[in-house]
Structure formats: structure tokens, C-alpha cells
Short mmCIF file of C-alpha atoms in Angstrom, two decimals:
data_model
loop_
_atom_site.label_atom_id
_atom_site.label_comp_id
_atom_site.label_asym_id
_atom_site.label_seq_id
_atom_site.Cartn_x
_atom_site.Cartn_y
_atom_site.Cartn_z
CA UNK A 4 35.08 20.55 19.07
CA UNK A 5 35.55 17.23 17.35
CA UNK A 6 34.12 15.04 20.13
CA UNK A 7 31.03 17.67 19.81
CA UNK A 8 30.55 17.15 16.24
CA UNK A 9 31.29 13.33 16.65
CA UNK A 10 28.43 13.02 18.72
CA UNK A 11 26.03 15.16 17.62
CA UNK A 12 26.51 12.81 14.29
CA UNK A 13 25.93 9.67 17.03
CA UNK A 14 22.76 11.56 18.47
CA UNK A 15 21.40 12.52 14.96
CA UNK A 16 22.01 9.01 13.76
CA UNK A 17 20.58 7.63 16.65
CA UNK A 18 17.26 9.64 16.24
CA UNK A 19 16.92 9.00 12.89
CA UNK A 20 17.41 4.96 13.50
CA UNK A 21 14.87 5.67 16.38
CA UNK A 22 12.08 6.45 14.16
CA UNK A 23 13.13 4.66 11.06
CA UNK A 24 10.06 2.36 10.23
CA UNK A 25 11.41 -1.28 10.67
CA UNK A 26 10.18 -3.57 8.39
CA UNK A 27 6.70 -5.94 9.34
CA UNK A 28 8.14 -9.99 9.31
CA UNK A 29 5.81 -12.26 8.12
CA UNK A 30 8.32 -15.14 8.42
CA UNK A 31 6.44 -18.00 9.68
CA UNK A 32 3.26 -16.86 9.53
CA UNK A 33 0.33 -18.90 7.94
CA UNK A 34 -3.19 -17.46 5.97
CA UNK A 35 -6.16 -20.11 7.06
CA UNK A 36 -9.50 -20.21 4.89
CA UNK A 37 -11.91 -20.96 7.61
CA UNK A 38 -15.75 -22.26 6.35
CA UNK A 39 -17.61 -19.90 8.63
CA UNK A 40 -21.16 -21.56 8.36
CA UNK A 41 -23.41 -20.07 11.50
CA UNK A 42 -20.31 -20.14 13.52
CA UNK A 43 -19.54 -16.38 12.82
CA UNK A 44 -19.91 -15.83 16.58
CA UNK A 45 -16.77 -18.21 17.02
CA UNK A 46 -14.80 -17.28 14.71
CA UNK A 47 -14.84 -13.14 15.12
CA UNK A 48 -14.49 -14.35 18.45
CA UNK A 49 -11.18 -16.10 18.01
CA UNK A 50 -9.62 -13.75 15.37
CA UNK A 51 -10.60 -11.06 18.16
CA UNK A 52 -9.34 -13.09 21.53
CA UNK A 53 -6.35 -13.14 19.33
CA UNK A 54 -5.85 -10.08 17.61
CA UNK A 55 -5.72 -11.63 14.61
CA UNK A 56 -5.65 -9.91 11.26
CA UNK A 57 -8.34 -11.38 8.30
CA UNK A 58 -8.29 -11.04 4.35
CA UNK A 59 -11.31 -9.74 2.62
CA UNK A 60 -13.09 -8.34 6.01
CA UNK A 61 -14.11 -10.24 8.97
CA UNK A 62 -15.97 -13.33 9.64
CA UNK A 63 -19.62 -13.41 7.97
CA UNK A 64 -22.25 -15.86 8.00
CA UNK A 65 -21.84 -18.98 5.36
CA UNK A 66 -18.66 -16.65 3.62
CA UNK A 67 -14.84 -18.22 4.54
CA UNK A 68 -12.50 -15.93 6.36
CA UNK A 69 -8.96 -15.74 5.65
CA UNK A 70 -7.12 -15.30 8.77
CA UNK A 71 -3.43 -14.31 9.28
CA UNK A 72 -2.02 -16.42 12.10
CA UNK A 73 1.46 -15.27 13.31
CA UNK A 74 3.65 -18.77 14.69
CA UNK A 75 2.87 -18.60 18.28
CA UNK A 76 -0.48 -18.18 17.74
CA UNK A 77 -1.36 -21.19 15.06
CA UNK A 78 -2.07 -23.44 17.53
CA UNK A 79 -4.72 -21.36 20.10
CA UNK A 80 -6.24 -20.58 16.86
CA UNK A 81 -6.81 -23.78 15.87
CA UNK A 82 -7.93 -24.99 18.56
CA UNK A 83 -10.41 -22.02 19.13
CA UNK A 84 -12.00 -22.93 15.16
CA UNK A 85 -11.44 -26.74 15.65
CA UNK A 86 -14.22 -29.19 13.82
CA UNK A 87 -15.13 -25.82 11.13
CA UNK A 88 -13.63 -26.69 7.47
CA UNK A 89 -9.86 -24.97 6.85
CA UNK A 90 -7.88 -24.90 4.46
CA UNK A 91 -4.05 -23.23 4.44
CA UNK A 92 -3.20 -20.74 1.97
CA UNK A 93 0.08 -20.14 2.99
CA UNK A 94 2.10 -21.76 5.00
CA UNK A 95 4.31 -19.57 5.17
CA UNK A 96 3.27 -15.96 3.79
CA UNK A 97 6.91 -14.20 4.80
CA UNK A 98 8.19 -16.96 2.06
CA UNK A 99 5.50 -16.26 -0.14
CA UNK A 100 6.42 -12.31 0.19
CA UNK A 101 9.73 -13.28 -0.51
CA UNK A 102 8.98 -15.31 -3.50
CA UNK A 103 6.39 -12.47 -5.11
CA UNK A 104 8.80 -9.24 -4.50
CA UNK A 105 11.70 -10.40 -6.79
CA UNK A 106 11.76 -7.23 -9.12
CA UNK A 107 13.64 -7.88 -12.40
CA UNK A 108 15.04 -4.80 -13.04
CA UNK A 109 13.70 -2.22 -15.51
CA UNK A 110 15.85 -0.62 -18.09
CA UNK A 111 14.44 3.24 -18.70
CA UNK A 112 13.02 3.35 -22.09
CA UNK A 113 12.03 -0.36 -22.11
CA UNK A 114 8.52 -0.44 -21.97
CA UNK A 115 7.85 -3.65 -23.50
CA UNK A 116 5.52 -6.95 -22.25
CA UNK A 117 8.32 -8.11 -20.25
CA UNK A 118 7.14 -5.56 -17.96
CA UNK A 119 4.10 -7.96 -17.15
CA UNK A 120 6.89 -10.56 -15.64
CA UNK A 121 7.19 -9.13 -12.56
CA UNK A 122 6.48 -6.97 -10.05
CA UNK A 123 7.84 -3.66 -9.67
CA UNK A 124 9.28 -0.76 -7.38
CA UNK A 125 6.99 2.48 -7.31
CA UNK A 126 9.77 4.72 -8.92
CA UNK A 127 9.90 2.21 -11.99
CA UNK A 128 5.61 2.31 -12.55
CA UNK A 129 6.33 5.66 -12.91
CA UNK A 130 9.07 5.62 -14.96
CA UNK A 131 7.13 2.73 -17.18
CA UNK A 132 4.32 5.22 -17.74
CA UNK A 133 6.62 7.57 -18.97
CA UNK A 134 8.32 5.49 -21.34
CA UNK A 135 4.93 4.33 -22.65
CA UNK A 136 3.68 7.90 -22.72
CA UNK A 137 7.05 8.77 -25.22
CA UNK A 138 6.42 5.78 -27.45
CA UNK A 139 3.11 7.30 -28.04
CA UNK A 140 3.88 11.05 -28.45
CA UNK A 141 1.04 12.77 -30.64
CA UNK A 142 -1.92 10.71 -28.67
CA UNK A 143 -0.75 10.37 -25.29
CA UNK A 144 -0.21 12.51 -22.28
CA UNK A 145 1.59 11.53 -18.33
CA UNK A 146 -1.77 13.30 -16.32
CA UNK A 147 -1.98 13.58 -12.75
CA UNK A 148 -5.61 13.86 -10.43
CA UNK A 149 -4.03 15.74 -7.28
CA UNK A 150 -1.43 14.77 -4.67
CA UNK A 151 -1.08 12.01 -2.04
CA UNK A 152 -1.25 13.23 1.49
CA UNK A 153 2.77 12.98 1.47
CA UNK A 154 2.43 14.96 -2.08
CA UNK A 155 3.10 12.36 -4.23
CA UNK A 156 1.29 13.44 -7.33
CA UNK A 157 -1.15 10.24 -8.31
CA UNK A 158 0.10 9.80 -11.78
CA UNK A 159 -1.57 8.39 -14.74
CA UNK A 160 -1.59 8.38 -18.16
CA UNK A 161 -4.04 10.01 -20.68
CA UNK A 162 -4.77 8.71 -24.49
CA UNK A 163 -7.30 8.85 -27.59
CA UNK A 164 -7.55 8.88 -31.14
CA UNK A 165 -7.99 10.90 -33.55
CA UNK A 166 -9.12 14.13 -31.20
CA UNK A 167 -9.41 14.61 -27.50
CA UNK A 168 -12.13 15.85 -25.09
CA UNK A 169 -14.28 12.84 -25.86
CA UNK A 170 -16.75 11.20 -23.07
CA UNK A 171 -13.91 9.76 -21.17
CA UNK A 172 -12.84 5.96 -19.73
CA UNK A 173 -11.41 5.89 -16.57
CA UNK A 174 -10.13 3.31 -14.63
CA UNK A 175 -8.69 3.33 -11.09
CA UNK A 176 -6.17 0.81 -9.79
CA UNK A 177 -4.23 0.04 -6.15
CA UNK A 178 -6.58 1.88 -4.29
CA UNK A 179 -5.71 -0.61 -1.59
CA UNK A 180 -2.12 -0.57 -1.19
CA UNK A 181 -1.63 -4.41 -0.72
CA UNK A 182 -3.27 -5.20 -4.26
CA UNK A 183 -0.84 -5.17 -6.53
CA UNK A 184 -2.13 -6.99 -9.18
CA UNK A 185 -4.23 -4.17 -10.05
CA UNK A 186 -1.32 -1.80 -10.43
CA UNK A 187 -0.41 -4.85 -13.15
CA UNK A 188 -3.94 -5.23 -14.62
CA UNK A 189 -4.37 -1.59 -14.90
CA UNK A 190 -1.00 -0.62 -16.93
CA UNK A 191 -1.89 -3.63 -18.92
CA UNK A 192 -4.94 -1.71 -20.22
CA UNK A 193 -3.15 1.20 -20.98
CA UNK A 194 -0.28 -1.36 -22.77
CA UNK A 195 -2.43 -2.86 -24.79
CA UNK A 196 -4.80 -0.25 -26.16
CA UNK A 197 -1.64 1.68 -26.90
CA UNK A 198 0.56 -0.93 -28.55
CA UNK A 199 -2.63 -2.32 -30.30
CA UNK A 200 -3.95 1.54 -31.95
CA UNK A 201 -2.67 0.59 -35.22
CA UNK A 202 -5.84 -2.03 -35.25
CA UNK A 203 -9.07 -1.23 -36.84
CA UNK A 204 -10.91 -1.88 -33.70
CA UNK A 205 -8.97 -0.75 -30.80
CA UNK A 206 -8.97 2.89 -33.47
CA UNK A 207 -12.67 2.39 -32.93
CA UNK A 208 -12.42 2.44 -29.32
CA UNK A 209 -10.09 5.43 -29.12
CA UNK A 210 -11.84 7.61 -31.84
CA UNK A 211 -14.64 7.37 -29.41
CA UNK A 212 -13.12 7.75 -26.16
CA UNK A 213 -10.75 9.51 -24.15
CA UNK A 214 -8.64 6.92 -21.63
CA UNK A 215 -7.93 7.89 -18.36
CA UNK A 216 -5.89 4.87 -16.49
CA UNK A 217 -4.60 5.92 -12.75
CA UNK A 218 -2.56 2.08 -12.00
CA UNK A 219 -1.47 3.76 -7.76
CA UNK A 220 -4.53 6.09 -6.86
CA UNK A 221 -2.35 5.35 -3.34
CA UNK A 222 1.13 6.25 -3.69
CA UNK A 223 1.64 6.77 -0.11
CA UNK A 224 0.00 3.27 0.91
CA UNK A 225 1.71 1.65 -2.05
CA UNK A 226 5.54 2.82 -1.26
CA UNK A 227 4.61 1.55 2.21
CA UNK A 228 4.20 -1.99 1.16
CA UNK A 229 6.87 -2.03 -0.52
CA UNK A 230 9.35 -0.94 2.32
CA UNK A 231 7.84 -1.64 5.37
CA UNK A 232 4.11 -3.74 4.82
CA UNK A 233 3.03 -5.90 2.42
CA UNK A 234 -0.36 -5.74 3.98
CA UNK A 235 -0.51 -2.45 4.26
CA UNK A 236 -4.29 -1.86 3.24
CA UNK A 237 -5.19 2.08 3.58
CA UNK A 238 -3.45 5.62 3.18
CA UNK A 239 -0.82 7.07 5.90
CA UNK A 240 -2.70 9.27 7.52
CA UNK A 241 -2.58 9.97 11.22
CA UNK A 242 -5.55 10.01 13.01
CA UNK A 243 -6.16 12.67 15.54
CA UNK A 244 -6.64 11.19 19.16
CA UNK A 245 -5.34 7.38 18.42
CA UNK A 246 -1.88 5.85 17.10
CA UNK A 247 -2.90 3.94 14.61
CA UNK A 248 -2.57 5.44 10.80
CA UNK A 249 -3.98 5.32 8.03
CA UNK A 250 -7.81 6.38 6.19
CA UNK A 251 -9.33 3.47 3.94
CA UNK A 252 -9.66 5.85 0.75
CA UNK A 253 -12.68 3.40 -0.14
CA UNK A 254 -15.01 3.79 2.54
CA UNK A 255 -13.99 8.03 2.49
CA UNK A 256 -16.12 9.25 -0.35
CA UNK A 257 -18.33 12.03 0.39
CA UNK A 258 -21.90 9.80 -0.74
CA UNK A 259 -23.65 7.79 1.59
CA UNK A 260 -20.47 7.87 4.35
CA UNK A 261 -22.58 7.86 7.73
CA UNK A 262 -24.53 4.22 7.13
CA UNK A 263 -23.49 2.35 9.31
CA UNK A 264 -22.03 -1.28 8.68
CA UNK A 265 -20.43 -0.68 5.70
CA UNK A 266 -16.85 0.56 6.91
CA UNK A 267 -15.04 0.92 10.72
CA UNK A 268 -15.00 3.88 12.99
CA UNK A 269 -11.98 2.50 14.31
CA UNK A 270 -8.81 4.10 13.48
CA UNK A 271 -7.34 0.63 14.26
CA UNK A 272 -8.97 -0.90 11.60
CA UNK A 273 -8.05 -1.84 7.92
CA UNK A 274 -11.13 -0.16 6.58
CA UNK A 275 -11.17 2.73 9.15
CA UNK A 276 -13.80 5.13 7.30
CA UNK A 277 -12.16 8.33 8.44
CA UNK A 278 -13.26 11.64 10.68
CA UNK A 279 -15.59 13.03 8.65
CA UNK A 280 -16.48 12.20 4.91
CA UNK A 281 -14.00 12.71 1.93
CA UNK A 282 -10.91 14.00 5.02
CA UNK A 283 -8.63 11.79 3.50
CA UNK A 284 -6.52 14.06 0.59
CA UNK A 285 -6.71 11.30 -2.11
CA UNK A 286 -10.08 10.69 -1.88
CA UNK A 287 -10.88 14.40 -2.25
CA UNK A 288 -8.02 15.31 -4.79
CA UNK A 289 -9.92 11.81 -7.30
CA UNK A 290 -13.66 13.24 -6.18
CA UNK A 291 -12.64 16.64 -7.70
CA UNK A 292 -10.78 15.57 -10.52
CA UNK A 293 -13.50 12.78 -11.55
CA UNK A 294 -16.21 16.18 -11.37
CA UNK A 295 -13.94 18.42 -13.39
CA UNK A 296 -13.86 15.76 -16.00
CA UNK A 297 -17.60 14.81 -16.00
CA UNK A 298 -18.16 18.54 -16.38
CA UNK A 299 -15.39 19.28 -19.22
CA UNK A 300 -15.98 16.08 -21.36
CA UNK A 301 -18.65 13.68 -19.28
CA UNK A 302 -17.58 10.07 -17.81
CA UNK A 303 -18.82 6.43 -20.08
CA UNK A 304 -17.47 4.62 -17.69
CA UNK A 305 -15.55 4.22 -14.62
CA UNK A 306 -14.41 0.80 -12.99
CA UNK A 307 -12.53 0.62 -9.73
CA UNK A 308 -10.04 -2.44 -9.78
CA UNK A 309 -9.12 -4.69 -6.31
CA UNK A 310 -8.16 -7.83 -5.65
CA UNK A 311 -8.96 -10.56 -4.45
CA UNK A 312 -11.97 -12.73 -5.15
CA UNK A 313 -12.66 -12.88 -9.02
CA UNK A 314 -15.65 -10.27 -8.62
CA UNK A 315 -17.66 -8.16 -11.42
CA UNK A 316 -20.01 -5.55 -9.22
CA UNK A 317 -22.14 -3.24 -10.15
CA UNK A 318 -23.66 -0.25 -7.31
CA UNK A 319 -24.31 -0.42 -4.70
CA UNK A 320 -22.48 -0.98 -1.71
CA UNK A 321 -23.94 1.03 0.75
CA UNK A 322 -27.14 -0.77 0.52
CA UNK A 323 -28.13 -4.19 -0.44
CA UNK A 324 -31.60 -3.01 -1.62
CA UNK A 325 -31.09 0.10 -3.48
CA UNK A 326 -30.62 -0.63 -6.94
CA UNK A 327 -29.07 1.41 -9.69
CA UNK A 328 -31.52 3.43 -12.22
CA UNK A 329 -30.03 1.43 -14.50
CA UNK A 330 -29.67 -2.01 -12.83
CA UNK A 331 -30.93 -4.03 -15.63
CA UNK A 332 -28.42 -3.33 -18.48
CA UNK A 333 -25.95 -3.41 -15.56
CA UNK A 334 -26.17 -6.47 -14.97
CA UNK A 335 -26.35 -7.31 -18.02
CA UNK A 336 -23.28 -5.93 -19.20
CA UNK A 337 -21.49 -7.45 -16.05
CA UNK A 338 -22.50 -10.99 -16.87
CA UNK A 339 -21.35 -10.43 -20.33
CA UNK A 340 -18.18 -9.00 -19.17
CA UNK A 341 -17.72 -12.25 -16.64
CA UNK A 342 -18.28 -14.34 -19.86
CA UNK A 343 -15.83 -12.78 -21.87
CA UNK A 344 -13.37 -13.19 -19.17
CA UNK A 345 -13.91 -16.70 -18.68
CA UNK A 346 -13.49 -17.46 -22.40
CA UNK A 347 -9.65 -16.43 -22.20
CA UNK A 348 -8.78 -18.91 -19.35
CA UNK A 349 -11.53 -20.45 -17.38
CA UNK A 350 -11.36 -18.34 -14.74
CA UNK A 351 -15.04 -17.60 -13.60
CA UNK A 352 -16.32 -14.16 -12.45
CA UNK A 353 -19.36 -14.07 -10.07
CA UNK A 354 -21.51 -10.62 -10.78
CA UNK A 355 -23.91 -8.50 -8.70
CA UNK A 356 -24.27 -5.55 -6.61
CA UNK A 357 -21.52 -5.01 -4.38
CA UNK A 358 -23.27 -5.54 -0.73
CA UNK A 359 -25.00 -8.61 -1.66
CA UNK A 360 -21.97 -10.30 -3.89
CA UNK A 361 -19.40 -9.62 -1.48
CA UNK A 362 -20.20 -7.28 1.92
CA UNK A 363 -21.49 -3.79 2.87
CA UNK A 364 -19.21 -0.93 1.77
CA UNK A 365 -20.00 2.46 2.82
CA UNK A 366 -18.51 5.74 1.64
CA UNK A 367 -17.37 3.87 -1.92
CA UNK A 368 -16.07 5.15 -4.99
CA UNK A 369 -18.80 3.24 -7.13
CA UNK A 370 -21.43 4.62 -5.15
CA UNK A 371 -20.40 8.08 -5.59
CA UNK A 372 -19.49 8.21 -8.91
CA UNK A 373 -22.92 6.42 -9.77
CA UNK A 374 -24.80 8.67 -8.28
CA UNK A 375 -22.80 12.06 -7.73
CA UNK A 376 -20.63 12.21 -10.52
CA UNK A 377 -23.59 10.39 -12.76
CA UNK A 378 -21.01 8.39 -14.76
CA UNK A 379 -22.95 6.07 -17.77
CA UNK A 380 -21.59 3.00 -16.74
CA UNK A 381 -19.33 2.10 -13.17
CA UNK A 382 -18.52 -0.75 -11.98
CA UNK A 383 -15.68 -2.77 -9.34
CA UNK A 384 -13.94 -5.66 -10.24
CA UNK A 385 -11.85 -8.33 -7.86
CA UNK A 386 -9.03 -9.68 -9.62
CA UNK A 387 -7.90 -13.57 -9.62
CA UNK A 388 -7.74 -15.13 -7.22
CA UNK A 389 -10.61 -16.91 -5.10
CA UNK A 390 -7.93 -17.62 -2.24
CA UNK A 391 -5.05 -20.08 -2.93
CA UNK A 392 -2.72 -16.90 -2.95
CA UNK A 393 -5.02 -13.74 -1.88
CA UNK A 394 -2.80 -10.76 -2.05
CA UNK A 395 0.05 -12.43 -2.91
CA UNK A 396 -0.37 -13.55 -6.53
CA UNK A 397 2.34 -14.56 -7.88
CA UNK A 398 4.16 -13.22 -10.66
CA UNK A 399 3.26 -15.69 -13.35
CA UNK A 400 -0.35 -15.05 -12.53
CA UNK A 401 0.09 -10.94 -13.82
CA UNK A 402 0.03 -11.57 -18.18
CA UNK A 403 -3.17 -13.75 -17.84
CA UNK A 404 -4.82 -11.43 -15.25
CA UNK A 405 -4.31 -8.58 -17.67
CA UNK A 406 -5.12 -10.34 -20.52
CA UNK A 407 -8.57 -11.73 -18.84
CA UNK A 408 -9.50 -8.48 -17.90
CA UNK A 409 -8.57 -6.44 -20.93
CA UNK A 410 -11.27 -8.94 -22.61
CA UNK A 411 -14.11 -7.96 -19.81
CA UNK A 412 -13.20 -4.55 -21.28
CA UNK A 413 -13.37 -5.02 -24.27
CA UNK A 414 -16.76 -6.48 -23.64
CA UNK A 415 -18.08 -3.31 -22.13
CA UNK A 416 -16.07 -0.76 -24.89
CA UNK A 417 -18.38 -2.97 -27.29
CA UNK A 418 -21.64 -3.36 -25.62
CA UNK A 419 -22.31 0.03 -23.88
CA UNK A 420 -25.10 2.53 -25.25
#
């Protein structure tokens, strides 16, 4: 009976080591910036000879393309793109990985700017929000706009002035896994606004509107970088028929999701659009929370924030020329924003509608709340940077990100009708 039960505990730890997900290496692998020019044909046609894997979509016309080359492959690459401008952003992302992902731990009950040092696990953002959340008892509430596909609630936190129910703010972060400086960027918001309600102007700003700030709108996607991906771009969701996993919650929205060229049909694919508009559970658990709140309270504004490329959009991306009813004071209010940003650090913001300033995007969350939802104001922003470091900013990078972006904020919270 012992030699039974000894290896049925072999067999069961055997199964469970079988499907264990074993952790993606980057080790040795480098991150070319390639000057595409009118060689687009040549380049898509070595990243797909390849297999290749590129930053910030594929290979467009006079746009650079950030390819990640694995160490056996550096050399047929660059001999496939020789003679076109390239530059190396890492040499060797694994390192780079390495270097970003040293968590400092986090004491419960600390919530403090030494938070903005570092990255952090999934388990402490939650537990940060908390502790902020208690700090702030009488104007503050943990909130939650539905559950993950793997029911992990998507948590955020909830805060005003001197009432609630007022037209609200809401701001979405780490809607692509990988981007974690948006998860930073995001709480930084919610940090500051808090810690700073004592001052007669951020009072202004809450006594007129309720904050909603969601820092992981994909919990799922997010955990996964963190223990098995760093590039992990979409949700985990399987896909009926194919292998590959995983819906890009971005091009999923139920508002303008059949154009084609805006998002892949391939399951394969980083920004694999889904089966059928708004299947993926996060983007349907945000689209109904975002309507129950226009209806209960209405939306001012609503900004979606990525990384990378040092971005302020406006709608749309589904079309580069549809323009928003109210594309004028968009703009306008962008291009402020971008100055206001710049004035902290230098660190310049181009502005536009999304197709045009950076590439089609079907199926979008600006899109839809623009035009479903009918938020006031919405925008997307891409964080720092333009490409020395991509999706792997480091650490140091997090305060002034925040700090930029809180005063593109602040812009808007001052400027809006």
C-alpha cells in the first residue's frame, strides 16, 4: 500500500511538473530599432522568414521597428536588414529583465513614495491600494469593474471630495500586460491626488469629480509576466480551434471591431482581435461597468494609459479620417497636456489621432467610449520612452514618469469645459 501511495505522489508530481508553465528566457537576446524607410517589404519579410517577435506592431512605411532577435538568430537577421539604419536597444534584454524585476519588498501598511522605487509583485499593488484606501477612510473606497477571465476581480480604487456621485474621472492602466510603467503611472495618480487633498487646488479637483483609477485592467496577463513572460502582451484566453492564448483586450471592444487593418485575426498574434467582438471577459466586465457609471453619474473623462512611445492621442483609431465631434478642443487640450508634460522634464509628447500618430487600432477602448459610452473628454497616452528601453523601463525612470504625467493631468482637470 505504501509503494501505491509513493507513486501515485511520483505520478501526481510528475503531472503537475508536466504542465507547470516554465518560464520564457530572454538571456541573450537583443531588441534592434530598424529605420524602415520604403523597405517595409524587407523587413516584415525578415521578422517573418524568422519568426521574429517586434515592439510596437510590425514593420510600417518610414516608422522604425523594434525587433526581438533571440542569439542564434542575430546574425540571419542582420544580414537579411543589412545597409537599413539600426540601432540596439538591448543587448541583452534577459539582463535587462533581470535588472528591472528587482522588487524591494513592501511592508503592509507602508504606502508611502518609496513605493515609486520599484517595481512590484501583483499581490503587493493590491495590497498598496488597500493601504492607500485606509489612509484615506471617509473619501476613499477599494472598487472593483468585474472579474478577469481566471476571476481575478480588476481592482481599483475610488475617491472624491466633499460628496460622491459626481461626473466621474477614470483612468485605465496595464491593459497590456508587458507595460508596467502604467501600473506605476496610474497608482501615482491616485498617490498624489490623495496625499495632496489637503491643498486648495487638488480640493478643487475632487469637489468636482469622482476618481476612478483601475492601475491592472489585466490581472490575468499581468501575473503572467511576472512568472512566466515579460512580454506577455494580451489576456489568457484560449482560443477555440488553435494553441495559441490569449485575446488583445484592446482591439475587443464591441465599436467598430470588424474594420479590417486595425488588429489580427490570428490567434497567434500579439494583438489577436478575438472571435467575435467584446468575447474576451475583461473587455466586457470594463464596457459594462464604464455604461453603468455614465448612466449613474456620467464620465468627464477617460484616458487609457500604455507604454511605449511618449504619445498623447485623441479618437480615433479605427479610422484615420473620421474625426471626433469634438476634434478641435481635443486637440487642443492634448497639445496643452504634451506642454505641460514637457515643462517637468523635457520629455516631449507628440499628439494626434491615434491611426495617424501611431497605427490603425480597431475594436479600441477610446473609440468606444468616445462614441458609445459618450464620455466628455477620452484620450490614450504612451508613456516614456521613445525606444532606448521600450518595455523595460527601468526603475529610476517610474517617479518622473508619474510625476510628468500627473502634470498632463492636471492640465486637462484645469482646462476641460
Amino acid at each position: 500500500m505504501k509503494s501505491l501511495l509513493a507513486l501515485s505522489g511520483l505520478l501526481a508530481l510528475s503531472s503537475a511538473a508536466a504542465v507547470a508553465p516554465q518560464k520564457v528566457s530572454y538571456d541573450g537576446y537583443k531588441v534592434f530599432r530598424v529605420s524602415v524607410g520604403k523597405d517595409v517589404a524587407r523587413v516584415k519579410g525578415a521578422v517573418d522568414k524568422l519568426g521574429l517577435a517586434t515592439w510596437m506592431g510590425g514593420p510600417r512605411a518610414n516608422a522604425n521597428a523594434d525587433v526581438v532577435v533571440p542569439p542564434a538568430q542575430v546574425d540571419a537577421f542582420l544580414a537579411e536588414i543589412s545597409g537599413l539604419p539600426t540601432v540596439t536597444m538591448h543587448e541583452d534584454l534577459g539582463a535587462s529583465i533581470a535588472d528591472e524585476s528587482g522588487f524591494s519588498t513592501y511592508a503592509a501598511g507602508s504606502a508611502n513614495d518609496t513605493w515609486f522605487n520599484s517595481y512590484h509583485s501583483y499581490a503587493d499593488h493590491l495590497q498598496f491600494l488597500k493601504d492607500l484606501q485606509s489612509s484615506y477612510p471617509s473619501n476613499s473606497e477599494i472598487v472593483t469593474s468585474g472579474n478577469s477571465l481566471n476571476g481575478r476581480p480588476i481592482t481599483g480604487i475610488h475617491f472624491w471630495g466633499s460628496s460622491k456621485g459626481k461626473p466621474a474621472i477614470v483612468f485605465h492602466g496595464t491593459v497590456h500586460a508587458r507595460e508596467w510603467i502604467s501600473t506605476m503611472v496610474t497608482e501615482y495618480f491616485a498617490y498624489y491626488l490623495l496625499t495632496n487633498s489637503g491643498t486648495s487646488e487638488v480640493q478643487g479637483f475632487l469637489n468636482k469629480y469622482d476618481f476612478y483609477i483601475f492601475p491592472v485592467v489585466n490581472p490575468d496577463g499581468f501575473v503572467y509576466t511576472q512568472t512566466s513572460d515579460r512580454m506577455w502582451r494580451k489576456n489568457r484566453q484560449a482560443v477555440s480551434g488553435s494553441s495559441c492564448v490569449g485575446h488583445d483586450i484592446n482591439r475587443n471592444w464591441p465599436y467598430q471591431w470588424s474594420v479590417s487593418g486595425g488588429a489580427s485575426t490570428n490567434p497567434c498574434d500579439a494583438d489577436f482581435k478575438g472571435k467575435s467582438q467584446g468575447d474576451a471577459p475583461e473587455t466586457s466586465a470594463l464596457s459594462s461597468w464604464l455604461q453603468s457609471t455614465k448612466k449613474s453619474q456620467g464620465i468627464k473623462l477617460y484616458i487609457d494609459w500604455h507604454s511605449y512611445s511618449q504619445l498623447f492621442m485623441t479618437p480615433y483609431g479605427y479610422s484615420c479620417t473620421a474625426l471626433a465631434t469634438k476634434n478641435t478642443e481635443l486637440q487642443s487640450l492634448a497639445k496643452g497636456a504634451a506642454a505641460a508634460i514637457k515643462a517637468v522634464y523635457g520629455t516631449s509628447f507628440a499628439t494626434g489621432p491615434i491611426c495617424s500618430t501611431i497605427y490603425k487600432a480597431t475594436g479600441n477602448s477610446v473609440d468606444y467610449t468616445q462614441d458609445v459610452i459618450g464620455a466628455d473628454y477620452v484620450f490614450t497616452a504612451e508613456l516614456r520612452d521613445k525606444g532606448n528601453y521600450g518595455f523595460v523601463l527601468p526603475a529610476s525612470q517610474i517617479l518622473p514618469s508619474g510625476q510628468e504625467a500627473y502634470a498632463g493631468v492636471r492640465y486637462l482637470l484645469q482646462n476641460m469645459k
